[in-house]
Amino acid sequence: MTDIRGLGYLRVQTQDVPRWRELTVECLGMAEAPGPVEGGLYLRQDERQARLVVLPGDADHVLSVGWEVRDQFALARVGRAVEAAGLGVEELTQEECDDRGVEAAIRFDDPAGTPIEIFFGPVLDHDPVRTKWMQEFVTGDQGMGHVVLPTTAFDASYAFYTEVLGFLPRGAVRVGPKKPVPGQPVRRVRFLGVNQRHHSLALAPAPHGEEPGLVHLMMEVDTLDAVGRALDEIGKRGFSVSSTLGRHTNDKMVSFYVRAPGGWDLEYGCEGTLVDETYYTAEEITADSYWGHDWSGSEPLAAFVPPQR
């Protein structure tokens, strides 16, 4: 059983904060909030002070992926498990915790080099969240959404998240040739969950590099109308749609993907399925989507090409 409760926040750095603001606030309808870093973009989905933080810098890359635990005891258990796995763990200072709006947190790099933070005690902002499309983001006990991380150390990364952090396998999909090639290993994207959301994390066997270090971030809203209105606004404002609207086969999400400044993708969808662990068994899907999700007009991120029907 894992101590990780869900994806808590994502912090990234970009060379183009204004364009990120246009995408996330004006198109995707997130609520902007004040934050401690001048020129930074702090984005609310719910009572948390900020779920997505976009900070200015001279390069585009992930600053930290924040995973939430229940309390200080769970935080200590995770820290001991990570240290026992041979990774260095550092406590965040009080100032750093205040910047993130949490009581306490630790950080380390996962086997692929992705900066990870584990925290507890999020600080809540009880002012109403004013979203552009009057939508509610699906968070709560499902967390912020999901992230897909690239890794060239796939076996080590998968073992770390499942055996050390306790993520649950939630299926896979093959990438590359559909039929095995003699002498070449079969590669899979593997999906991992920690709550009823089908997956809070997916690992893709792809070059990690230094920038941006993330394949995509998924955010879920409560209505298809909000998804449609966001998609219309993206077209009006000249953002590139990486993948058209479609429904995934594993988490049943109806979503589209949009390219953010700096080479990221944001997935925006609704109607995600809930997993009942009483009966769930991990499966291997053979197509990314039942319909839609056409990637033909986009250069795939991190050499990850999802299989098509």
PDB file of N, CA, C and O in Angstrom, residues 1 25 45 55 62 65 89 96 104 109 112 121 138 152 154 164 177 184 198 206 210-211 221 242 271 294:
ATOM      1  N   MET A   1       0.844  -1.200   0.000  1.00  0.00           N
ATOM      2  CA  MET A   1       0.000   0.000   0.000  1.00  0.00           C
ATOM      3  C   MET A   1       0.876   1.246   0.000  1.00  0.00           C
ATOM      4  O   MET A   1       1.866   1.330   0.718  1.00  0.00           O
ATOM      5  N   VAL A  25      -5.130  30.462 -18.617  1.00  0.00           N
ATOM      6  CA  VAL A  25      -6.210  31.275 -18.053  1.00  0.00           C
ATOM      7  C   VAL A  25      -7.280  31.566 -19.099  1.00  0.00           C
ATOM      8  O   VAL A  25      -8.471  31.306 -18.891  1.00  0.00           O
ATOM      9  N   GLN A  45      -6.998  25.461  -9.267  1.00  0.00           N
ATOM     10  CA  GLN A  45      -8.076  24.618  -9.750  1.00  0.00           C
ATOM     11  C   GLN A  45      -9.132  24.410  -8.678  1.00  0.00           C
ATOM     12  O   GLN A  45     -10.270  24.071  -8.985  1.00  0.00           O
ATOM     13  N   LEU A  55       7.128  29.531 -13.668  1.00  0.00           N
ATOM     14  CA  LEU A  55       8.063  30.569 -13.264  1.00  0.00           C
ATOM     15  C   LEU A  55       8.951  30.990 -14.432  1.00  0.00           C
ATOM     16  O   LEU A  55       9.288  30.170 -15.287  1.00  0.00           O
ATOM     17  N   VAL A  62      11.109  21.148 -16.251  1.00  0.00           N
ATOM     18  CA  VAL A  62      10.391  20.823 -15.017  1.00  0.00           C
ATOM     19  C   VAL A  62      11.223  21.255 -13.816  1.00  0.00           C
ATOM     20  O   VAL A  62      12.419  20.945 -13.728  1.00  0.00           O
ATOM     21  N   VAL A  65       7.901  17.859  -9.567  1.00  0.00           N
ATOM     22  CA  VAL A  65       6.626  17.162  -9.586  1.00  0.00           C
ATOM     23  C   VAL A  65       6.283  16.856  -8.135  1.00  0.00           C
ATOM     24  O   VAL A  65       7.022  16.140  -7.461  1.00  0.00           O
ATOM     25  N   VAL A  89      18.020  12.324  -0.156  1.00  0.00           N
ATOM     26  CA  VAL A  89      16.795  13.039   0.189  1.00  0.00           C
ATOM     27  C   VAL A  89      17.152  14.324   0.925  1.00  0.00           C
ATOM     28  O   VAL A  89      18.008  14.319   1.814  1.00  0.00           O
ATOM     29  N   GLU A  96      10.959  27.631   1.294  1.00  0.00           N
ATOM     30  CA  GLU A  96      10.566  26.857   0.123  1.00  0.00           C
ATOM     31  C   GLU A  96       9.178  26.241   0.305  1.00  0.00           C
ATOM     32  O   GLU A  96       8.378  26.204  -0.632  1.00  0.00           O
ATOM     33  N   ALA A 104       5.280  20.890   5.049  1.00  0.00           N
ATOM     34  CA  ALA A 104       6.626  20.321   5.002  1.00  0.00           C
ATOM     35  C   ALA A 104       6.762  19.473   3.747  1.00  0.00           C
ATOM     36  O   ALA A 104       5.776  18.938   3.222  1.00  0.00           O
ATOM     37  N   ASP A 109      15.759  13.270  -6.716  1.00  0.00           N
ATOM     38  CA  ASP A 109      15.606  12.988  -8.140  1.00  0.00           C
ATOM     39  C   ASP A 109      15.270  11.522  -8.321  1.00  0.00           C
ATOM     40  O   ASP A 109      15.870  10.652  -7.670  1.00  0.00           O
ATOM     41  N   ALA A 112      15.425   8.628 -13.362  1.00  0.00           N
ATOM     42  CA  ALA A 112      15.623   9.290 -14.653  1.00  0.00           C
ATOM     43  C   ALA A 112      16.132  10.713 -14.497  1.00  0.00           C
ATOM     44  O   ALA A 112      16.422  11.382 -15.494  1.00  0.00           O
ATOM     45  N   GLY A 121       0.219  18.625   4.151  1.00  0.00           N
ATOM     46  CA  GLY A 121      -0.302  19.859   4.735  1.00  0.00           C
ATOM     47  C   GLY A 121      -0.437  21.000   3.760  1.00  0.00           C
ATOM     48  O   GLY A 121       0.101  22.089   4.006  1.00  0.00           O
ATOM     49  N   VAL A 138     -11.656  18.398 -11.703  1.00  0.00           N
ATOM     50  CA  VAL A 138     -11.788  17.147 -10.970  1.00  0.00           C
ATOM     51  C   VAL A 138     -10.483  16.904 -10.232  1.00  0.00           C
ATOM     52  O   VAL A 138      -9.473  16.511 -10.819  1.00  0.00           O
ATOM     53  N   THR A 152      15.001   7.116 -19.886  1.00  0.00           N
ATOM     54  CA  THR A 152      15.871   6.158 -20.574  1.00  0.00           C
ATOM     55  C   THR A 152      16.291   5.043 -19.618  1.00  0.00           C
ATOM     56  O   THR A 152      16.857   4.043 -20.054  1.00  0.00           O
ATOM     57  N   PHE A 154      14.290   2.936 -17.943  1.00  0.00           N
ATOM     58  CA  PHE A 154      12.900   2.547 -17.745  1.00  0.00           C
ATOM     59  C   PHE A 154      12.733   1.526 -16.634  1.00  0.00           C
ATOM     60  O   PHE A 154      11.874   1.684 -15.752  1.00  0.00           O
ATOM     61  N   VAL A 164       9.317   1.094  -4.455  1.00  0.00           N
ATOM     62  CA  VAL A 164       9.757   2.014  -3.401  1.00  0.00           C
ATOM     63  C   VAL A 164       8.620   2.962  -2.997  1.00  0.00           C
ATOM     64  O   VAL A 164       8.311   3.105  -1.810  1.00  0.00           O
ATOM     65  N   PRO A 177       6.937  -0.972 -33.204  1.00  0.00           N
ATOM     66  CA  PRO A 177       6.276  -1.986 -34.043  1.00  0.00           C
ATOM     67  C   PRO A 177       5.259  -2.798 -33.254  1.00  0.00           C
ATOM     68  O   PRO A 177       5.482  -3.158 -32.099  1.00  0.00           O
ATOM     69  N   GLN A 184      15.091  -7.338 -30.712  1.00  0.00           N
ATOM     70  CA  GLN A 184      14.767  -6.040 -30.132  1.00  0.00           C
ATOM     71  C   GLN A 184      13.749  -6.213 -29.007  1.00  0.00           C
ATOM     72  O   GLN A 184      12.749  -6.920 -29.183  1.00  0.00           O
ATOM     73  N   HIS A 198      -7.572   6.588 -12.991  1.00  0.00           N
ATOM     74  CA  HIS A 198      -6.959   5.430 -13.638  1.00  0.00           C
ATOM     75  C   HIS A 198      -5.439   5.468 -13.533  1.00  0.00           C
ATOM     76  O   HIS A 198      -4.808   4.484 -13.156  1.00  0.00           O
ATOM     77  N   ALA A 206      11.578   6.847 -23.365  1.00  0.00           N
ATOM     78  CA  ALA A 206      11.965   7.870 -24.325  1.00  0.00           C
ATOM     79  C   ALA A 206      13.094   8.703 -23.730  1.00  0.00           C
ATOM     80  O   ALA A 206      13.274   8.738 -22.509  1.00  0.00           O
ATOM     81  N   GLU A 210      17.361  17.258 -20.884  1.00  0.00           N
ATOM     82  CA  GLU A 210      17.266  18.249 -19.814  1.00  0.00           C
ATOM     83  C   GLU A 210      16.014  19.102 -19.946  1.00  0.00           C
ATOM     84  O   GLU A 210      15.537  19.655 -18.973  1.00  0.00           O
ATOM     85  N   GLU A 211      15.462  19.221 -21.151  1.00  0.00           N
ATOM     86  CA  GLU A 211      14.331  20.113 -21.358  1.00  0.00           C
ATOM     87  C   GLU A 211      13.376  19.476 -22.358  1.00  0.00           C
ATOM     88  O   GLU A 211      13.813  18.983 -23.393  1.00  0.00           O
ATOM     89  N   VAL A 221     -11.812  18.266 -16.216  1.00  0.00           N
ATOM     90  CA  VAL A 221     -12.900  19.148 -15.796  1.00  0.00           C
ATOM     91  C   VAL A 221     -14.212  18.368 -15.803  1.00  0.00           C
ATOM     92  O   VAL A 221     -14.261  17.206 -16.211  1.00  0.00           O
ATOM     93  N   SER A 242      -1.959  19.521 -30.561  1.00  0.00           N
ATOM     94  CA  SER A 242      -1.076  18.379 -30.801  1.00  0.00           C
ATOM     95  C   SER A 242      -1.871  17.147 -31.185  1.00  0.00           C
ATOM     96  O   SER A 242      -1.441  16.346 -32.007  1.00  0.00           O
ATOM     97  N   GLU A 271     -14.807  13.167 -18.127  1.00  0.00           N
ATOM     98  CA  GLU A 271     -15.426  11.836 -18.126  1.00  0.00           C
ATOM     99  C   GLU A 271     -14.433  10.703 -17.878  1.00  0.00           C
ATOM    100  O   GLU A 271     -14.630   9.574 -18.344  1.00  0.00           O
ATOM    101  N   ASP A 294      -6.047  12.318 -33.096  1.00  0.00           N
ATOM    102  CA  ASP A 294      -5.202  12.277 -34.288  1.00  0.00           C
ATOM    103  C   ASP A 294      -3.972  13.141 -34.045  1.00  0.00           C
ATOM    104  O   ASP A 294      -4.068  14.354 -33.859  1.00  0.00           O
TER     105      ASP A 294
END
